[in-house]
Amino acid sequence: MDDIRLLPATLLRVARQHLRKLWVRVVVMGLLAFVSLGLTQLGGAWLPDGVRGRVTGASADRLLDIIANAMLAVTIFSMTVMVTVYRSSSTQWTPRVHQLIMQDKTTQRTLAAFIGAYVYALVAIVLREVGVFDDEHAFALFWMTVLVLAFVVVNLVRWVLHLQTFGSLLDTTRQVEGITRRQFQDRLKTPCLGANPLTGALPDGLKPIHAKQSGYVQHIYPEGLNAAAERFDVSLYLIRPVGSFVYLNEPLVWVQGDWDTPENAKDEDDRPTLTALIRDHIIVGDLRTYDQDPRFGLVVMGEMASKALSSGINDPGTAIDVITRIGRILSSYSTEEKPGTRSKLDRLYVPPLSPGDLIEDGFSALARDGAALVEVQQHLQATLAALMRHPDAGLADAAGHAARRYLTRALRSLPFEDDREDLRSSAHADVRCNVPKATAPVTDESG
């Protein structure tokens, strides 16, 4: 394919990103409203004459009026609920969870269904007034409207059931855990995004391609990058993985090979330069996103637990629940190469996930803010002890290192001797051996 930006894999990734946006679903449902009316017109023309007169135009008009009036009110109500949940979730848990709730599939499908039904009713009323749907086509219009009503009722029931938990702490933590687990599993299926692992020092003789703006690396299109590297006969080293923050003119990618195309010129075939292609396939924005970034999901879960431990909320149970969820996600970590996961993008090098970074992203904030809560620290040490028995040596070592640091901090924060002993007993035996026993300052324990 001549235009690397039109590779099927790249287009599929772009399509998936756009399908998470509300306006795309609304546009699709609006188009379906026009399609259904077109099918109604065609179907009505093929009906026998004896069937067409069984339903009058007034019957269809009444149903259309019901849909038009009801959907406007229901849509406004749903939008109010959605905005309220967005704001309350950002305030109660963490602002980083706001963008995840905005992508809630049930909410988007429901709003799109309501708006689509509203568009259907309005267009049908207009077509009735101009005579496109006369009384001879009322039978087909009536039954199509009945189907639209059934569709609305199903979505309304689904919406009411969804509102029972929408925006609650349990639902929010499940959503964050769900998307983090999916991104984590996707990364394990295609380690390093399907590219070669970038470990150790960079080779000599590399040339940098700098970032044209400051921001977070939100998305990488590895297939397009590898195709660009093949076209220019170079290798690309992505030192800034998804989730990293880059500054203006900071090295974004290092290139190995001879590529003498000027930065702002085009080659003899009037095709984009290597620099332009790389910048087109590495999306930089002002916010960190969940796409391709399982570490961000762990950070958000840790922030939710940390917020629950604040003095205004004082909810250790939520922190314990988050610790369990993070431990469940990390337990699926593996660096073992699975069948079919061998690198296919041989011109591209991407840093692998670091088990130490994963543990720090999930546990560091809550370990600090919950250092003086013995029940939180006990559960944290039990989870880390389980991860220390993980078959992956890298994750086990990282869990042991974190457990020693967290235990040392907690012992220095707990004033009551019995709490310190209970906490030490819940830690892994190797951790207890490497953490001094008397690390807490002597305080008044009479209370």
Tab-separated table of N, CA, C and O in Angstrom, residues 114-154:
chain	number	residue	atom	x	y	z
A	114	PHE	N	-31.984	6.689	22.110
A	114	PHE	CA	-33.021	7.686	22.337
A	114	PHE	C	-32.978	8.785	21.267
A	114	PHE	O	-34.017	9.188	20.727
A	115	ILE	N	-31.781	9.265	20.973
A	115	ILE	CA	-31.665	10.320	19.961
A	115	ILE	C	-32.024	9.787	18.583
A	115	ILE	O	-32.687	10.472	17.785
A	116	GLY	N	-31.616	8.546	18.287
A	116	GLY	CA	-31.982	7.949	17.006
A	116	GLY	C	-33.486	7.799	16.850
A	116	GLY	O	-34.040	8.066	15.772
A	117	ALA	N	-34.165	7.381	17.920
A	117	ALA	CA	-35.621	7.265	17.865
A	117	ALA	C	-36.274	8.632	17.696
A	117	ALA	O	-37.280	8.773	16.976
A	118	TYR	N	-35.695	9.636	18.344
A	118	TYR	CA	-36.223	10.991	18.211
A	118	TYR	C	-36.075	11.491	16.773
A	118	TYR	O	-37.010	12.084	16.207
A	119	VAL	N	-34.922	11.232	16.174
A	119	VAL	CA	-34.713	11.621	14.778
A	119	VAL	C	-35.683	10.881	13.869
A	119	VAL	O	-36.248	11.463	12.935
A	120	TYR	N	-35.873	9.595	14.133
A	120	TYR	CA	-36.816	8.805	13.326
A	120	TYR	C	-38.213	9.414	13.369
A	120	TYR	O	-38.878	9.579	12.322
A	121	ALA	N	-38.666	9.750	14.570
A	121	ALA	CA	-40.018	10.295	14.699
A	121	ALA	C	-40.145	11.638	14.003
A	121	ALA	O	-41.136	11.900	13.295
A	122	LEU	N	-39.152	12.529	14.197
A	122	LEU	CA	-39.229	13.846	13.574
A	122	LEU	C	-39.227	13.744	12.051
A	122	LEU	O	-40.036	14.401	11.366
A	123	VAL	N	-38.336	12.925	11.504
A	123	VAL	CA	-38.262	12.793	10.046
A	123	VAL	C	-39.535	12.163	9.505
A	123	VAL	O	-40.053	12.578	8.450
A	124	ALA	N	-40.052	11.169	10.214
A	124	ALA	CA	-41.293	10.531	9.757
A	124	ALA	C	-42.455	11.509	9.769
A	124	ALA	O	-43.298	11.507	8.852
A	125	ILE	N	-42.538	12.357	10.787
A	125	ILE	CA	-43.610	13.361	10.846
A	125	ILE	C	-43.486	14.330	9.678
A	125	ILE	O	-44.486	14.708	9.033
A	126	VAL	N	-42.260	14.765	9.383
A	126	VAL	CA	-42.043	15.677	8.265
A	126	VAL	C	-42.452	15.007	6.941
A	126	VAL	O	-43.120	15.624	6.093
A	127	LEU	N	-42.064	13.763	6.782
A	127	LEU	CA	-42.411	13.046	5.544
A	127	LEU	C	-43.916	12.828	5.428
A	127	LEU	O	-44.460	12.820	4.309
A	128	ARG	N	-44.563	12.658	6.560
A	128	ARG	CA	-46.031	12.544	6.519
A	128	ARG	C	-46.661	13.861	6.081
A	128	ARG	O	-47.622	13.883	5.301
A	129	GLU	N	-46.114	14.971	6.577
A	129	GLU	CA	-46.692	16.261	6.251
A	129	GLU	C	-46.508	16.626	4.780
A	129	GLU	O	-47.379	17.263	4.176
A	130	VAL	N	-45.369	16.233	4.202
A	130	VAL	CA	-45.123	16.561	2.791
A	130	VAL	C	-45.705	15.525	1.845
A	130	VAL	O	-45.581	15.656	0.620
A	131	GLY	N	-46.324	14.477	2.374
A	131	GLY	CA	-47.018	13.512	1.536
A	131	GLY	C	-46.192	12.346	1.047
A	131	GLY	O	-46.664	11.563	0.215
A	132	VAL	N	-44.955	12.203	1.533
A	132	VAL	CA	-44.151	11.047	1.119
A	132	VAL	C	-44.764	9.762	1.655
A	132	VAL	O	-44.866	8.757	0.942
A	133	PHE	N	-45.160	9.774	2.940
A	133	PHE	CA	-45.859	8.641	3.532
A	133	PHE	C	-47.356	8.978	3.585
A	133	PHE	O	-47.850	9.557	4.551
A	134	ASP	N	-48.042	8.613	2.534
A	134	ASP	CA	-49.487	8.842	2.541
A	134	ASP	C	-50.185	7.686	3.247
A	134	ASP	O	-49.542	6.777	3.783
A	135	ASP	N	-51.520	7.706	3.219
A	135	ASP	CA	-52.261	6.672	3.930
A	135	ASP	C	-52.033	5.281	3.349
A	135	ASP	O	-52.205	4.277	4.044
A	136	GLU	N	-51.657	5.209	2.075
A	136	GLU	CA	-51.404	3.897	1.479
A	136	GLU	C	-50.163	3.240	2.075
A	136	GLU	O	-50.036	2.014	2.063
A	137	HIS	N	-49.204	4.059	2.586
A	137	HIS	CA	-47.998	3.530	3.208
A	137	HIS	C	-48.097	3.525	4.732
A	137	HIS	O	-47.100	3.262	5.413
A	138	ALA	N	-49.253	3.798	5.281
A	138	ALA	CA	-49.400	3.892	6.733
A	138	ALA	C	-49.188	2.549	7.420
A	138	ALA	O	-48.698	2.489	8.548
A	139	PHE	N	-49.551	1.463	6.734
A	139	PHE	CA	-49.403	0.139	7.348
A	139	PHE	C	-47.920	-0.155	7.631
A	139	PHE	O	-47.552	-0.547	8.740
A	140	ALA	N	-47.076	0.029	6.635
A	140	ALA	CA	-45.644	-0.226	6.820
A	140	ALA	C	-45.038	0.749	7.829
A	140	ALA	O	-44.216	0.359	8.670
A	141	LEU	N	-45.454	2.015	7.778
A	141	LEU	CA	-44.930	2.998	8.719
A	141	LEU	C	-45.363	2.675	10.148
A	141	LEU	O	-44.573	2.826	11.089
A	142	PHE	N	-46.591	2.228	10.305
A	142	PHE	CA	-47.091	1.898	11.636
A	142	PHE	C	-46.266	0.784	12.280
A	142	PHE	O	-45.821	0.895	13.428
A	143	TRP	N	-46.046	-0.299	11.549
A	143	TRP	CA	-45.331	-1.438	12.134
A	143	TRP	C	-43.837	-1.153	12.302
A	143	TRP	O	-43.196	-1.661	13.223
A	144	MET	N	-43.275	-0.353	11.430
A	144	MET	CA	-41.889	0.057	11.660
A	144	MET	C	-41.791	0.909	12.916
A	144	MET	O	-40.834	0.784	13.703
A	145	THR	N	-42.773	1.758	13.151
A	145	THR	CA	-42.787	2.567	14.361
A	145	THR	C	-42.966	1.707	15.598
A	145	THR	O	-42.383	1.984	16.652
A	146	VAL	N	-43.770	0.644	15.478
A	146	VAL	CA	-43.914	-0.291	16.604
A	146	VAL	C	-42.566	-0.939	16.936
A	146	VAL	O	-42.202	-1.094	18.114
A	147	LEU	N	-41.812	-1.316	15.905
A	147	LEU	CA	-40.481	-1.887	16.143
A	147	LEU	C	-39.559	-0.870	16.816
A	147	LEU	O	-38.776	-1.225	17.707
A	148	VAL	N	-39.645	0.379	16.399
A	148	VAL	CA	-38.837	1.417	17.035
A	148	VAL	C	-39.240	1.594	18.494
A	148	VAL	O	-38.380	1.753	19.376
A	149	LEU	N	-40.515	1.546	18.774
A	149	LEU	CA	-40.978	1.637	20.156
A	149	LEU	C	-40.452	0.480	20.995
A	149	LEU	O	-40.022	0.670	22.134
A	150	ALA	N	-40.485	-0.724	20.449
A	150	ALA	CA	-39.949	-1.878	21.174
A	150	ALA	C	-38.459	-1.713	21.433
A	150	ALA	O	-37.958	-2.029	22.528
A	151	PHE	N	-37.765	-1.194	20.448
A	151	PHE	CA	-36.334	-0.931	20.604
A	151	PHE	C	-36.097	0.088	21.712
A	151	PHE	O	-35.174	-0.052	22.527
A	152	VAL	N	-36.918	1.115	21.775
A	152	VAL	CA	-36.791	2.143	22.812
A	152	VAL	C	-37.070	1.558	24.187
A	152	VAL	O	-36.352	1.839	25.160
A	153	VAL	N	-38.104	0.725	24.294
A	153	VAL	CA	-38.461	0.137	25.587
A	153	VAL	C	-37.334	-0.755	26.107
A	153	VAL	O	-36.988	-0.721	27.293
A	154	VAL	N	-36.745	-1.548	25.227
A	154	VAL	CA	-35.635	-2.419	25.640
A	154	VAL	C	-34.473	-1.588	26.167
A	154	VAL	O	-33.900	-1.891	27.224
